[in-house]
CSV table of C-alpha atoms in Angstrom, one decimal:
chain,number,residue,atom,x,y,z
A,1,MET,CA,16.6,-10.8,-2.9
A,2,ASN,CA,15.1,-10.5,0.3
A,3,ASN,CA,17.0,-12.5,2.8
A,4,SER,CA,14.8,-11.1,5.9
A,5,ASN,CA,13.0,-13.5,7.9
A,6,PRO,CA,9.4,-12.9,6.1
A,7,THR,CA,7.6,-13.8,9.7
A,8,THR,CA,9.4,-11.0,11.6
A,9,PRO,CA,7.8,-7.7,11.3
A,10,VAL,CA,10.2,-5.0,9.6
A,11,LEU,CA,8.0,-2.4,11.6
A,12,SER,CA,6.2,-3.0,14.5
A,13,ILE,CA,4.0,-0.7,16.3
A,14,LYS,CA,2.1,-1.5,19.7
A,15,HIS,CA,-0.5,0.5,21.3
A,16,LEU,CA,1.0,3.7,20.3
A,17,SER,CA,-0.9,7.0,21.7
A,18,LYS,CA,-0.3,10.6,21.1
A,19,GLN,CA,-1.7,13.8,22.4
A,20,LEU,CA,-1.0,17.0,21.3
A,21,GLY,CA,-2.5,20.0,23.6
A,22,ASN,CA,-5.7,18.9,24.7
A,23,ARG,CA,-6.1,16.9,21.6
A,24,ARG,CA,-5.8,13.1,21.5
A,25,ILE,CA,-4.6,12.3,18.0
A,26,LEU,CA,-3.7,8.4,18.0
A,27,SER,CA,-5.5,6.0,20.5
A,28,ASP,CA,-3.9,2.8,21.0
A,29,ILE,CA,-2.5,1.9,17.3
A,30,SER,CA,-1.0,-1.3,16.8
A,31,LEU,CA,0.1,-2.6,13.3
A,32,ASP,CA,3.1,-4.8,11.8
A,33,VAL,CA,4.7,-4.4,8.2
A,34,MET,CA,6.5,-7.4,7.0
A,35,PRO,CA,9.6,-7.7,4.9
A,36,GLY,CA,8.8,-7.6,0.9
A,37,GLU,CA,5.2,-6.1,1.3
A,38,ILE,CA,3.8,-2.7,0.2
A,39,PHE,CA,1.8,-1.7,2.9
A,40,GLY,CA,-0.9,1.2,2.3
A,41,PHE,CA,-2.1,3.5,5.2
A,42,LEU,CA,-5.2,5.3,4.6
A,43,GLY,CA,-7.2,7.7,6.5
A,44,PRO,CA,-9.7,10.6,6.1
A,45,ASN,CA,-8.3,14.2,6.9
A,46,GLY,CA,-7.5,14.6,10.6
A,47,SER,CA,-7.5,10.6,11.0
A,48,GLY,CA,-3.7,10.7,12.7
A,49,LYS,CA,-1.9,9.1,9.6
A,50,THR,CA,0.5,11.6,9.1
A,51,THR,CA,1.2,11.7,13.1
A,52,THR,CA,1.8,8.3,12.9
A,53,ILE,CA,4.3,8.5,10.3
A,54,LYS,CA,6.1,11.3,12.2
A,55,LEU,CA,6.4,9.3,15.1
A,56,VAL,CA,8.0,6.2,13.3
A,57,LEU,CA,10.5,8.6,11.9
A,58,GLY,CA,11.3,9.9,15.1
A,59,LEU,CA,9.9,13.5,14.1
A,60,LEU,CA,7.7,13.4,16.9
A,61,ARG,CA,7.8,12.1,20.8
A,62,ILE,CA,6.1,9.0,21.6
A,63,ASP,CA,3.7,9.5,24.4
A,64,SER,CA,2.9,5.7,25.2
A,65,GLY,CA,3.1,2.6,23.3
A,66,GLU,CA,6.1,1.3,21.3
A,67,ILE,CA,7.7,1.5,17.5
A,68,ALA,CA,10.3,-1.0,16.6
A,69,ILE,CA,12.3,-1.1,13.4
A,70,CYS,CA,13.9,-4.2,12.5
A,71,GLY,CA,13.8,-5.1,16.4
A,72,HIS,CA,15.3,-1.6,17.5
A,73,ASN,CA,12.8,0.3,19.7
A,74,VAL,CA,12.7,3.7,18.3
A,75,LYS,CA,12.5,5.4,21.9
A,76,THR,CA,15.6,3.6,23.5
A,77,ASP,CA,17.7,2.5,20.3
A,78,PHE,CA,16.7,5.5,18.0
A,79,GLU,CA,19.9,5.6,16.1
A,80,ALA,CA,20.0,1.9,15.1
A,81,ALA,CA,16.2,2.0,14.2
A,82,MET,CA,16.8,5.0,11.8
A,83,SER,CA,19.5,3.2,10.3
A,84,CYS,CA,17.1,0.5,8.7
A,85,VAL,CA,14.9,3.5,7.1
A,86,GLY,CA,14.5,5.5,4.2
A,87,GLY,CA,11.8,8.1,3.9
A,88,ILE,CA,10.6,10.7,1.8
A,89,ILE,CA,7.9,13.3,3.5
A,90,GLU,CA,6.3,15.3,1.0
A,91,ASN,CA,8.8,16.5,-1.6
A,92,PRO,CA,12.4,15.5,-1.3
A,93,GLU,CA,14.9,18.2,-0.4
A,94,MET,CA,17.6,18.8,-2.6
A,95,TYR,CA,20.5,21.0,-4.0
A,96,LYS,CA,19.0,22.3,-7.4
A,97,TYR,CA,22.4,23.6,-8.4
A,98,LEU,CA,23.9,20.4,-8.1
A,99,THR,CA,23.5,17.5,-10.7
A,100,GLY,CA,21.7,14.3,-9.8
A,101,ARG,CA,24.9,12.5,-9.1
A,102,GLN,CA,26.3,15.3,-6.7
A,103,ASN,CA,23.3,15.2,-4.7
A,104,LEU,CA,23.4,11.5,-4.3
A,105,MET,CA,27.2,11.8,-3.4
A,106,GLN,CA,26.2,14.5,-0.8
A,107,TYR,CA,23.7,12.0,0.7
A,108,ARG,CA,26.3,9.3,0.7
A,109,ARG,CA,28.5,10.8,3.2
A,110,MET,CA,25.8,10.5,5.7
A,111,HIS,CA,26.1,6.6,5.7
A,112,ASP,CA,28.8,4.4,6.0
A,113,GLY,CA,29.7,1.5,3.8
A,114,ILE,CA,27.7,2.7,0.3
A,115,THR,CA,30.0,1.7,-2.4
A,116,ASP,CA,30.2,2.8,-5.9
A,117,GLU,CA,28.5,0.0,-7.1
A,118,ARG,CA,25.5,0.7,-4.7
A,119,LEU,CA,25.5,4.3,-6.0
A,120,GLU,CA,25.3,3.1,-9.7
A,121,GLU,CA,22.8,0.5,-9.0
A,122,VAL,CA,20.1,2.8,-7.2
A,123,ILE,CA,20.5,5.2,-10.3
A,124,ASP,CA,19.3,2.1,-12.5
A,125,ILE,CA,16.8,1.2,-10.0
A,126,VAL,CA,15.0,4.6,-10.5
A,127,ASN,CA,15.7,5.0,-14.1
A,128,LEU,CA,17.8,8.0,-14.3
A,129,ARG,CA,21.1,6.9,-15.9
A,130,ALA,CA,20.5,9.0,-18.9
A,131,ARG,CA,19.7,12.3,-16.5
A,132,ILE,CA,21.9,11.8,-13.4
A,133,ASP,CA,24.6,14.3,-14.5
A,134,ASP,CA,22.2,17.1,-15.2
A,135,LYS,CA,21.6,19.8,-12.6
A,136,ILE,CA,18.2,19.1,-10.4
A,137,SER,CA,17.0,22.5,-11.6
A,138,LYS,CA,16.5,20.7,-15.1
A,139,TYR,CA,14.7,18.1,-13.6
A,140,SER,CA,11.0,17.4,-14.1
A,141,LEU,CA,8.7,16.5,-10.5
A,142,GLY,CA,8.8,13.1,-11.5
A,143,MET,CA,12.3,12.8,-11.9
A,144,ARG,CA,13.2,14.6,-8.7
A,145,GLN,CA,10.9,12.1,-7.0
A,146,ARG,CA,12.7,9.4,-8.3
A,147,LEU,CA,15.9,11.1,-7.1
A,148,GLY,CA,14.3,11.4,-3.7
A,149,ILE,CA,13.8,7.5,-3.7
A,150,ALA,CA,17.5,6.9,-4.9
A,151,GLN,CA,18.6,8.8,-2.1
A,152,ALA,CA,16.2,7.1,0.5
A,153,ILE,CA,17.4,3.5,-0.9
A,154,LEU,CA,21.2,4.0,-1.1
A,155,HIS,CA,21.9,2.7,2.2
A,156,HIS,CA,20.0,-0.4,1.6
A,157,PRO,CA,17.1,0.0,4.3
A,158,LYS,CA,14.6,-2.5,5.3
A,159,LEU,CA,11.7,-0.2,5.8
A,160,LEU,CA,10.8,2.6,3.1
A,161,VAL,CA,8.4,5.4,4.3
A,162,LEU,CA,6.7,7.6,1.8
A,163,ASP,CA,3.9,10.1,2.6
A,164,GLU,CA,2.1,10.9,-0.9
A,165,PRO,CA,4.9,10.3,-2.9
A,166,THR,CA,2.9,10.5,-6.1
A,167,ASN,CA,1.6,14.3,-5.2
A,168,GLY,CA,1.5,16.2,-8.4
A,169,LEU,CA,2.7,13.4,-10.9
A,170,ASP,CA,1.3,12.8,-14.1
A,171,PRO,CA,-0.1,9.4,-15.0
A,172,ALA,CA,3.3,8.2,-16.4
A,173,GLY,CA,5.2,9.4,-13.4
A,174,ILE,CA,2.8,7.6,-11.3
A,175,LYS,CA,3.5,4.7,-13.0
A,176,GLU,CA,7.1,4.8,-13.1
A,177,LEU,CA,7.1,5.1,-9.1
A,178,ARG,CA,4.5,2.2,-8.7
A,179,ASP,CA,7.1,0.0,-10.8
A,180,ILE,CA,10.1,1.0,-8.2
A,181,PHE,CA,7.9,0.2,-5.3
A,182,LYS,CA,6.9,-3.3,-6.3
A,183,HIS,CA,10.5,-4.0,-7.5
A,184,LEU,CA,12.0,-2.9,-4.2
A,185,ALA,CA,9.3,-4.7,-2.4
A,186,HIS,CA,8.9,-8.0,-4.3
A,187,GLU,CA,12.5,-8.2,-5.6
A,188,GLU,CA,14.5,-6.6,-2.9
A,189,GLY,CA,12.6,-7.6,-0.1
A,190,CYS,CA,12.2,-3.7,1.4
A,191,ALA,CA,9.0,-3.2,3.2
A,192,VAL,CA,7.3,-0.1,1.6
A,193,PHE,CA,5.1,1.8,4.1
A,194,VAL,CA,3.2,4.5,1.8
A,195,SER,CA,0.2,7.0,2.5
A,196,SER,CA,-1.8,8.1,-0.4
A,197,HIS,CA,-5.2,9.6,-1.1
A,198,MET,CA,-5.0,8.1,-4.5
A,199,LEU,CA,-6.9,5.0,-3.9
A,200,ALA,CA,-7.1,3.6,-7.0
A,201,GLU,CA,-3.4,3.8,-7.4
A,202,LEU,CA,-2.8,2.2,-4.1
A,203,GLU,CA,-4.8,-0.6,-5.4
A,204,LEU,CA,-2.6,-1.4,-7.9
A,205,MET,CA,0.2,-1.8,-6.1
A,206,CYS,CA,-0.4,-2.6,-2.4
A,207,ASP,CA,-0.1,-6.0,-0.7
A,208,ARG,CA,-2.2,-4.9,2.5
A,209,VAL,CA,-4.0,-1.6,3.5
A,210,CYS,CA,-4.7,-0.3,6.9
A,211,VAL,CA,-7.5,2.1,7.5
A,212,ILE,CA,-7.1,4.7,10.3
A,213,ASP,CA,-9.9,7.1,11.4
A,214,HIS,CA,-10.1,9.3,14.3
A,215,GLY,CA,-6.8,7.8,15.5
A,216,THR,CA,-7.9,4.4,15.6
A,217,VAL,CA,-7.2,1.3,13.3
A,218,ILE,CA,-10.4,0.7,11.9
A,219,SER,CA,-9.3,-2.3,9.8
A,220,THR,CA,-6.1,-4.2,8.2
A,221,LYS,CA,-6.8,-6.4,5.3
A,222,SER,CA,-5.1,-7.9,2.5
A,223,MET,CA,-6.3,-6.6,-1.1
A,224,ASP,CA,-7.5,-10.1,-2.0
A,225,GLU,CA,-9.7,-9.8,1.1
A,226,ILE,CA,-10.9,-6.5,0.1
A,227,ARG,CA,-11.8,-7.6,-3.4
A,228,ALA,CA,-13.8,-10.7,-2.2
A,229,VAL,CA,-17.4,-9.1,-1.6
A,230,LYS,CA,-19.2,-11.1,1.4
A,231,GLU,CA,-22.8,-11.1,1.6
A,232,ASP,CA,-22.0,-12.3,5.3
A,233,SER,CA,-19.3,-13.8,7.0
A,234,ASP,CA,-19.6,-17.2,5.1
A,235,HIS,CA,-21.4,-16.1,2.1
A,236,TYR,CA,-19.2,-14.7,-1.3
A,237,ILE,CA,-21.3,-13.1,-4.3
A,238,TYR,CA,-21.0,-14.3,-7.8
A,239,HIS,CA,-22.2,-13.5,-11.3
A,240,ILE,CA,-23.6,-15.8,-13.4
A,241,ASP,CA,-24.0,-15.0,-16.9
A,242,CYS,CA,-25.9,-17.8,-18.6
A,243,ASP,CA,-29.0,-18.7,-21.3
A,244,LYS,CA,-31.2,-19.6,-18.7
A,245,PRO,CA,-31.1,-17.2,-15.9
A,246,GLU,CA,-34.7,-18.0,-14.4
A,247,LEU,CA,-34.1,-21.6,-14.3
A,248,ALA,CA,-30.6,-21.2,-12.6
A,249,GLY,CA,-32.6,-19.0,-10.1
A,250,ASP,CA,-35.0,-21.9,-9.6
A,251,ILE,CA,-32.0,-24.3,-8.9
A,252,ALA,CA,-30.7,-22.0,-6.5
A,253,ALA,CA,-33.9,-21.6,-4.7
A,254,ARG,CA,-34.4,-25.4,-4.3
A,255,LEU,CA,-30.7,-25.6,-3.0
A,256,CYS,CA,-31.6,-23.0,-0.4
A,257,ILE,CA,-29.2,-20.5,-1.8
A,258,ARG,CA,-30.2,-17.0,-2.2
A,259,SER,CA,-30.0,-15.7,-5.5
A,260,ARG,CA,-31.5,-12.3,-7.6
A,261,SER,CA,-31.7,-11.4,-11.3
A,262,ALA,CA,-30.6,-8.2,-12.7
A,263,ASN,CA,-30.3,-7.4,-16.5
A,264,ASP,CA,-30.1,-11.1,-17.3
A,265,ILE,CA,-27.1,-11.7,-14.7
A,266,LEU,CA,-28.1,-13.9,-12.0
A,267,GLU,CA,-26.4,-12.8,-8.6
A,268,VAL,CA,-26.0,-15.7,-6.2
A,269,TYR,CA,-24.8,-16.0,-2.7
A,270,LEU,CA,-22.5,-19.1,-1.9
A,271,THR,CA,-20.1,-20.5,0.4
A,272,ASN,CA,-17.1,-22.3,-1.0
A,273,ASP,CA,-18.5,-25.8,-0.4
A,274,GLN,CA,-21.5,-24.7,-2.4
A,275,ILE,CA,-19.8,-23.9,-5.5
A,276,SER,CA,-19.0,-27.2,-7.3
A,277,SER,CA,-22.3,-28.7,-6.2
A,278,TYR,CA,-24.5,-25.7,-7.4
A,279,LEU,CA,-22.7,-25.4,-10.8
A,280,LYS,CA,-22.8,-29.3,-11.1
A,281,GLU,CA,-26.8,-29.0,-10.8
A,282,ILE,CA,-27.1,-26.3,-13.4
A,283,VAL,CA,-24.9,-27.6,-16.0
A,284,LEU,CA,-26.8,-31.2,-15.6
A,285,ALA,CA,-30.3,-28.9,-16.1
A,286,ASP,CA,-28.9,-28.0,-19.4
A,287,VAL,CA,-28.0,-24.3,-18.6
A,288,ASN,CA,-25.4,-22.9,-20.6
A,289,VAL,CA,-23.0,-20.8,-18.1
A,290,ARG,CA,-21.0,-18.6,-20.4
A,291,SER,CA,-19.1,-17.0,-17.1
A,292,PHE,CA,-19.1,-17.2,-13.3
A,293,THR,CA,-17.5,-14.2,-11.9
A,294,PRO,CA,-16.7,-13.4,-8.3
A,295,VAL,CA,-18.1,-9.7,-7.5
A,296,GLN,CA,-14.9,-7.7,-6.7
A,297,LYS,CA,-15.1,-4.5,-4.3
A,298,SER,CA,-12.4,-1.7,-5.4
A,299,LEU,CA,-10.1,-0.1,-2.5
A,300,GLU,CA,-12.4,2.9,-2.5
A,301,ASP,CA,-15.3,1.2,-2.1
A,302,ALA,CA,-13.9,-0.4,1.0
A,303,PHE,CA,-12.7,2.7,2.4
A,304,MET,CA,-16.1,4.2,2.0
A,305,GLU,CA,-17.6,1.5,3.7
A,306,ILE,CA,-15.1,1.1,6.6
A,307,THR,CA,-15.0,4.9,7.4
A,308,GLY,CA,-18.4,6.5,5.9
A,309,ASN,CA,-16.0,9.0,4.2
A,310,THR,CA,-15.6,9.8,0.4
A,311,PRO,CA,-12.0,10.2,-0.8
A,312,GLU,CA,-12.4,13.4,-2.2
A,313,GLY,CA,-10.6,15.9,-0.5
A,314,GLY,CA,-8.0,13.8,0.4
A,315,VAL,CA,-7.6,10.8,2.4
A,316,GLY,CA,-5.3,12.8,4.4
A,317,GLN,CA,-3.4,14.1,7.3
């Protein structure tokens, strides 16, 4: 279970910038990732997403700004910062002539204090108990991905960084990874920082998402905020299925509430303060309300709206 302070970021990026040659890749990136959350990191091709991840993992030099992991500055306290991180960039590296267990034993030697009990625990977390003593050469892609996660979490990291972890997996394999990430975040308190072009999959598992475009953070929102479609800063959109949509629309007009009708469904634009009074009025007018539903936006809708890009071809590098 999570013993971390939920108000202290596990990953804190402040005013991060990066230039490669004459090209500025990142401009003043700032974001925080909290304990126990799954944080989605999205961006079109060339947005700077992979560069950010490489900077977090110490694979590129920081030009300006600061990255801290569990309070340790990546520039000045690199080893302490990296001791708090587990990561998978693309496909995990493994010794294919060894078994899954032997690979874990090799990785275990890189960290102090990993007990036999912890090794057995991660085998169960990633659901590889039945195949852990088979050679890697016999593993499917999904099994190799799960073993890679086992390696990455073996030392109890506070932050797990994943770049396109579901690439090439079938739907069953993707669901297995999603369940593992949810367990790590919500049961063990690990902060999971994941980038992927599979927006529908991120929508199913993320608590918050950050959209980056042209090297700049465009938006960071919770999934609840993304799903709540607003007509403006105060009004949410609701669909009303009722037996008298014209009358319900007339009542809305009388109360100065905007509405429009389509296919016998009335769409109304309400503030939170107007909901109860409006529903009371239409019920008193003998309107039979079959459903009153907030309109929900998908992560793909939000991404296209924020960036002006479609996700086809990859919400990528």
